[in-house]
Tab-separated table of C-alpha atoms and ligand atoms in Angstrom:
chain	number	residue	atom	x	y	z
A	974	MET	CA	-6.491	-51.908	-80.997
A	975	ALA	CA	-6.737	-48.159	-80.557
A	976	LYS	CA	-3.731	-46.688	-78.806
A	977	ARG	CA	-4.089	-44.622	-75.657
A	978	HIS	CA	-2.761	-41.073	-75.641
A	979	CYS	CA	-1.992	-39.372	-72.316
A	980	ILE	CA	-0.436	-35.987	-71.797
A	981	LEU	CA	1.611	-34.985	-68.777
A	982	MET	CA	1.633	-31.244	-68.128
A	983	GLY	CA	3.079	-28.973	-65.497
A	984	PRO	CA	5.276	-25.910	-65.070
A	985	PRO	CA	9.065	-26.192	-65.583
A	986	GLY	CA	10.572	-28.121	-62.687
A	987	ALA	CA	7.265	-29.801	-61.762
A	988	GLY	CA	8.816	-33.268	-61.986
A	989	LYS	CA	7.320	-34.377	-65.294
A	990	GLY	CA	10.401	-36.335	-66.383
A	991	THR	CA	10.523	-38.404	-63.170
A	992	GLN	CA	6.813	-39.200	-63.239
A	993	ALA	CA	6.742	-39.842	-66.981
A	994	ALA	CA	9.377	-42.569	-66.698
A	995	MET	CA	7.403	-44.291	-63.918
A	996	ILE	CA	4.057	-43.984	-65.729
A	997	ALA	CA	5.458	-45.252	-69.029
A	998	SER	CA	6.890	-48.355	-67.438
A	999	ALA	CA	3.866	-49.107	-65.235
A	1000	TYR	CA	1.281	-48.649	-68.013
A	1001	ASP	CA	3.321	-49.851	-70.998
A	1002	PHE	CA	3.324	-46.484	-72.748
A	1003	GLU	CA	5.914	-45.052	-75.091
A	1004	HIS	CA	7.368	-41.966	-73.361
A	1005	ILE	CA	7.892	-39.026	-75.703
A	1006	SER	CA	9.682	-36.060	-74.151
A	1007	THR	CA	10.127	-33.244	-76.637
A	1008	GLY	CA	12.612	-31.545	-74.251
A	1009	ASP	CA	14.802	-34.682	-74.095
A	1010	VAL	CA	14.693	-35.186	-77.855
A	1011	LEU	CA	15.600	-31.537	-78.451
A	1012	ARG	CA	18.476	-31.662	-75.925
A	1013	ARG	CA	19.844	-34.776	-77.657
A	1014	GLU	CA	19.672	-32.986	-81.012
A	1015	VAL	CA	21.490	-29.974	-79.529
A	1016	SER	CA	24.289	-32.174	-78.183
A	1017	LYS	CA	24.602	-33.884	-81.572
A	1018	CYS	CA	24.785	-30.454	-83.258
A	1019	SER	CA	22.242	-31.671	-85.817
A	1020	ASP	CA	20.359	-29.221	-88.030
A	1021	LEU	CA	17.323	-29.483	-85.769
A	1022	GLY	CA	19.544	-29.001	-82.701
A	1023	LYS	CA	21.190	-25.912	-84.150
A	1024	ARG	CA	17.808	-24.391	-84.960
A	1025	ALA	CA	16.372	-25.207	-81.525
A	1026	LYS	CA	19.318	-24.185	-79.331
A	1027	THR	CA	18.896	-20.393	-79.307
A	1028	PHE	CA	15.215	-20.650	-78.370
A	1029	MET	CA	15.857	-23.211	-75.644
A	1030	ASN	CA	18.747	-21.335	-74.067
A	1031	ARG	CA	16.644	-18.268	-73.563
A	1032	GLY	CA	13.666	-20.204	-72.198
A	1033	ASP	CA	11.474	-19.693	-75.270
A	1034	LEU	CA	9.476	-22.337	-77.085
A	1035	VAL	CA	11.070	-23.606	-80.271
A	1036	PRO	CA	8.890	-23.115	-83.365
A	1037	SER	CA	6.001	-25.601	-83.267
A	1038	SER	CA	6.775	-26.951	-86.743
A	1039	LEU	CA	10.020	-28.480	-85.393
A	1040	VAL	CA	8.368	-30.411	-82.577
A	1041	ILE	CA	5.276	-31.405	-84.533
A	1042	GLU	CA	7.426	-33.143	-87.144
A	1043	MET	CA	9.175	-35.061	-84.383
A	1044	ILE	CA	5.917	-36.167	-82.810
A	1045	ALA	CA	4.277	-37.148	-86.110
A	1046	SER	CA	7.136	-39.455	-87.021
A	1047	ARG	CA	7.136	-41.086	-83.567
A	1048	ILE	CA	3.391	-41.800	-83.805
A	1049	ASP	CA	3.687	-43.052	-87.390
A	1050	ASP	CA	6.615	-45.313	-86.540
A	1051	GLY	CA	4.189	-47.088	-84.243
A	1052	THR	CA	5.089	-49.127	-81.235
A	1053	GLY	CA	4.086	-52.433	-79.727
A	1054	LYS	CA	3.100	-50.546	-76.612
A	1055	LYS	CA	-0.389	-49.742	-75.348
A	1056	GLY	CA	-0.085	-46.072	-76.072
A	1057	PHE	CA	1.872	-42.849	-75.792
A	1058	LEU	CA	2.727	-40.566	-72.900
A	1059	TYR	CA	3.559	-37.052	-74.038
A	1060	ASP	CA	5.840	-35.027	-71.761
A	1061	GLY	CA	6.413	-31.387	-72.696
A	1062	PHE	CA	4.008	-31.582	-75.638
A	1063	PRO	CA	1.626	-30.032	-76.541
A	1064	ARG	CA	2.686	-26.729	-75.075
A	1065	ASN	CA	0.205	-24.384	-76.762
A	1066	ARG	CA	-3.184	-24.496	-78.481
A	1067	GLU	CA	-1.677	-24.836	-81.952
A	1068	GLN	CA	0.280	-27.970	-80.977
A	1069	ALA	CA	-2.761	-29.438	-79.227
A	1070	GLU	CA	-4.948	-28.911	-82.282
A	1071	VAL	CA	-2.408	-30.517	-84.599
A	1072	LEU	CA	-2.074	-33.492	-82.244
A	1073	GLU	CA	-5.864	-33.908	-82.069
A	1074	GLU	CA	-6.028	-33.858	-85.903
A	1075	MET	CA	-3.273	-36.461	-86.199
A	1076	LEU	CA	-5.098	-38.714	-83.751
A	1077	GLN	CA	-8.493	-38.218	-85.386
A	1078	LYS	CA	-7.080	-39.644	-88.619
A	1079	ARG	CA	-6.292	-42.788	-86.661
A	1080	ASN	CA	-9.705	-42.831	-84.962
A	1081	GLU	CA	-7.943	-42.129	-81.700
A	1082	THR	CA	-8.065	-39.262	-79.257
A	1083	ILE	CA	-6.363	-37.656	-76.265
A	1084	ASP	CA	-7.625	-39.850	-73.437
A	1085	MET	CA	-6.471	-37.887	-70.442
A	1086	VAL	CA	-4.294	-34.989	-69.379
A	1087	LEU	CA	-2.447	-35.171	-66.072
A	1088	TYR	CA	-1.494	-31.820	-64.608
A	1089	LEU	CA	1.233	-31.626	-61.958
A	1090	ASP	CA	0.442	-28.621	-59.828
A	1091	VAL	CA	3.440	-27.083	-58.009
A	1092	PRO	CA	3.628	-23.586	-56.438
A	1093	GLU	CA	6.100	-21.157	-57.985
A	1094	GLU	CA	8.333	-20.787	-54.915
A	1095	VAL	CA	8.812	-24.563	-54.841
A	1096	LEU	CA	9.843	-24.539	-58.516
A	1097	PHE	CA	12.563	-21.972	-57.802
A	1098	SER	CA	13.935	-23.891	-54.827
A	1099	ARG	CA	13.977	-27.129	-56.873
A	1100	ILE	CA	15.984	-25.497	-59.645
A	1101	GLU	CA	18.437	-24.095	-57.044
A	1102	THR	CA	18.888	-27.619	-55.666
A	1103	ARG	CA	19.420	-28.962	-59.191
A	1104	ILE	CA	22.128	-26.340	-59.849
A	1105	LYS	CA	23.880	-27.047	-56.506
A	1106	LEU	CA	23.749	-30.771	-57.155
A	1107	ALA	CA	25.381	-30.277	-60.552
A	1108	GLN	CA	28.099	-28.171	-58.861
A	1109	THR	CA	28.864	-30.752	-56.168
A	1110	THR	CA	28.871	-33.666	-58.590
A	1111	LYS	CA	30.790	-31.553	-61.134
A	1112	SER	CA	28.284	-32.556	-63.796
A	1113	GLU	CA	27.034	-30.230	-66.495
A	1114	PRO	CA	23.772	-28.502	-65.470
A	1115	ARG	CA	21.048	-28.089	-68.101
A	1116	ALA	CA	21.826	-24.951	-70.082
A	1117	ASP	CA	18.409	-23.498	-69.191
A	1118	ASP	CA	18.604	-24.355	-65.461
A	1119	CYS	CA	19.354	-20.984	-63.961
A	1120	GLU	CA	17.150	-18.554	-62.118
A	1121	GLU	CA	16.755	-15.939	-64.870
A	1122	ILE	CA	15.953	-18.496	-67.536
A	1123	LEU	CA	13.553	-20.297	-65.226
A	1124	GLU	CA	11.716	-16.972	-64.913
A	1125	ALA	CA	11.488	-16.775	-68.702
A	1126	ARG	CA	10.307	-20.414	-68.931
A	1127	LEU	CA	7.651	-19.700	-66.317
A	1128	GLU	CA	6.455	-16.641	-68.231
A	1129	VAL	CA	6.157	-18.710	-71.408
A	1130	PHE	CA	4.327	-21.382	-69.430
A	1131	LYS	CA	1.812	-18.849	-68.113
A	1132	ARG	CA	1.337	-17.195	-71.482
A	1133	ASP	CA	1.165	-20.205	-73.813
A	1134	THR	CA	0.650	-23.367	-71.789
A	1135	GLN	CA	-1.658	-22.274	-68.956
A	1136	PRO	CA	-4.485	-21.450	-71.435
A	1137	LEU	CA	-4.119	-24.994	-72.774
A	1138	VAL	CA	-4.544	-26.373	-69.244
A	1139	ILE	CA	-7.816	-24.447	-69.016
A	1140	PHE	CA	-8.859	-25.671	-72.463
A	1141	PHE	CA	-8.377	-29.321	-71.400
A	1142	LYS	CA	-10.197	-28.610	-68.155
A	1143	ASN	CA	-13.181	-27.276	-70.083
A	1144	ASN	CA	-13.098	-30.440	-72.207
A	1145	ASN	CA	-13.225	-32.604	-69.064
A	1146	LYS	CA	-9.874	-34.187	-69.862
A	1147	LEU	CA	-7.835	-32.618	-67.085
A	1148	TYR	CA	-6.795	-34.444	-63.904
A	1149	THR	CA	-4.883	-32.292	-61.440
A	1150	ILE	CA	-2.348	-33.828	-59.064
A	1151	ASP	CA	-0.561	-32.127	-56.177
A	1152	GLY	CA	3.046	-32.211	-57.406
A	1153	ASP	CA	4.430	-30.742	-54.179
A	1154	GLN	CA	4.867	-34.123	-52.517
A	1155	LYS	CA	7.528	-36.839	-52.583
A	1156	PRO	CA	7.854	-38.419	-56.049
A	1157	GLU	CA	6.501	-41.794	-54.831
A	1158	VAL	CA	3.433	-40.111	-53.332
A	1159	VAL	CA	2.815	-38.109	-56.513
A	1160	PHE	CA	3.014	-41.349	-58.471
A	1161	GLU	CA	0.479	-43.043	-56.155
A	1162	ASP	CA	-1.916	-40.136	-56.797
A	1163	ILE	CA	-1.344	-40.405	-60.553
A	1164	LYS	CA	-2.150	-44.112	-60.490
A	1165	LYS	CA	-5.401	-43.422	-58.629
A	1166	MET	CA	-6.386	-41.054	-61.455
A	1167	MET	CA	-5.301	-43.376	-64.259
A	1168	ASN	CA	-6.597	-46.719	-63.037
A	1169	GLY	CA	-9.810	-47.587	-64.811
A	1170	ARG	CA	-9.448	-44.661	-67.227
A	1171	VAL	CA	-6.710	-45.879	-69.574
B	1129	LIG	P1	10.652	-27.815	-68.809
B	1129	LIG	O1	9.274	-28.380	-68.837
B	1129	LIG	O2	11.331	-28.003	-67.506
B	1129	LIG	O3	10.714	-26.389	-69.271
B	1129	LIG	P2	11.440	-29.406	-71.165
B	1129	LIG	O4	12.546	-30.391	-71.101
B	1129	LIG	O5	10.075	-29.939	-71.362
B	1129	LIG	O6	11.587	-28.632	-69.787
B	1129	LIG	O7	11.721	-28.310	-72.291
B	1129	LIG	C1	12.933	-27.604	-72.384
B	1129	LIG	C2	12.894	-26.609	-73.546
B	1129	LIG	O8	12.713	-27.334	-74.790
B	1129	LIG	C3	11.733	-25.611	-73.522
B	1129	LIG	O9	12.015	-24.481	-72.743
B	1129	LIG	C4	11.569	-25.297	-75.028
B	1129	LIG	O10	12.558	-24.393	-75.473
B	1129	LIG	C5	11.862	-26.622	-75.704
B	1129	LIG	N1	10.603	-27.405	-75.912
B	1129	LIG	C6	10.303	-28.607	-75.343
B	1129	LIG	N2	9.090	-29.031	-75.758
B	1129	LIG	C7	8.612	-28.076	-76.612
B	1129	LIG	C8	7.410	-27.921	-77.359
B	1129	LIG	N3	6.430	-28.833	-77.317
B	1129	LIG	N4	7.269	-26.809	-78.130
B	1129	LIG	C9	8.218	-25.889	-78.188
B	1129	LIG	N5	9.375	-25.956	-77.496
B	1129	LIG	C10	9.583	-27.042	-76.718
């Protein structure tokens, strides 16, 4: 049976990780978060981690070749699940084209793209809350969770990822969800979009 392929997109701090976990479990998808995989590699000090760290800590994208390799092996490894949910990938046109080519070889395609729409001022206040929470719980905040780096991540999002959102919109694959609501409400809206389509 052909696997389903869904992409979750949104600016940094939009809540992709939270929603992705809920979607993956409700729809029996394999959740692939390139950000999580990269952070794990950084903490392991692996070769990949060492190469990725400098880019990540300044809010830049890591070179596409690094993430594409990761994704290709996850797809090839296969899974008993119904499909894949990509979170944080693709992030530019190049990555999207490579993904589409990989799927074409399997007679599969990108089925739908969910876009979490959140205004910029909300993103900044969420990151502030995340930093404060890390301070009060004395846990380690994400290295790129600070106001200046968020600005850089947002710039990269606007420059590289926003055009991809428009590209998917023009291909009638984009479903926009208001991400400025409580997580449970966002998830209800996502389900309304997904039911009957995947
Ligand atoms: P966010 O969406 O909040 O920026 P992520 O966890 O998705 O967080 O990504 C964190 C960082 O990991 C990015 O700023 C980037 O450096 C790197 N990264 C993640 N996914 C990709 C990707 N597909 N291509 C290039 N870099 C990536």
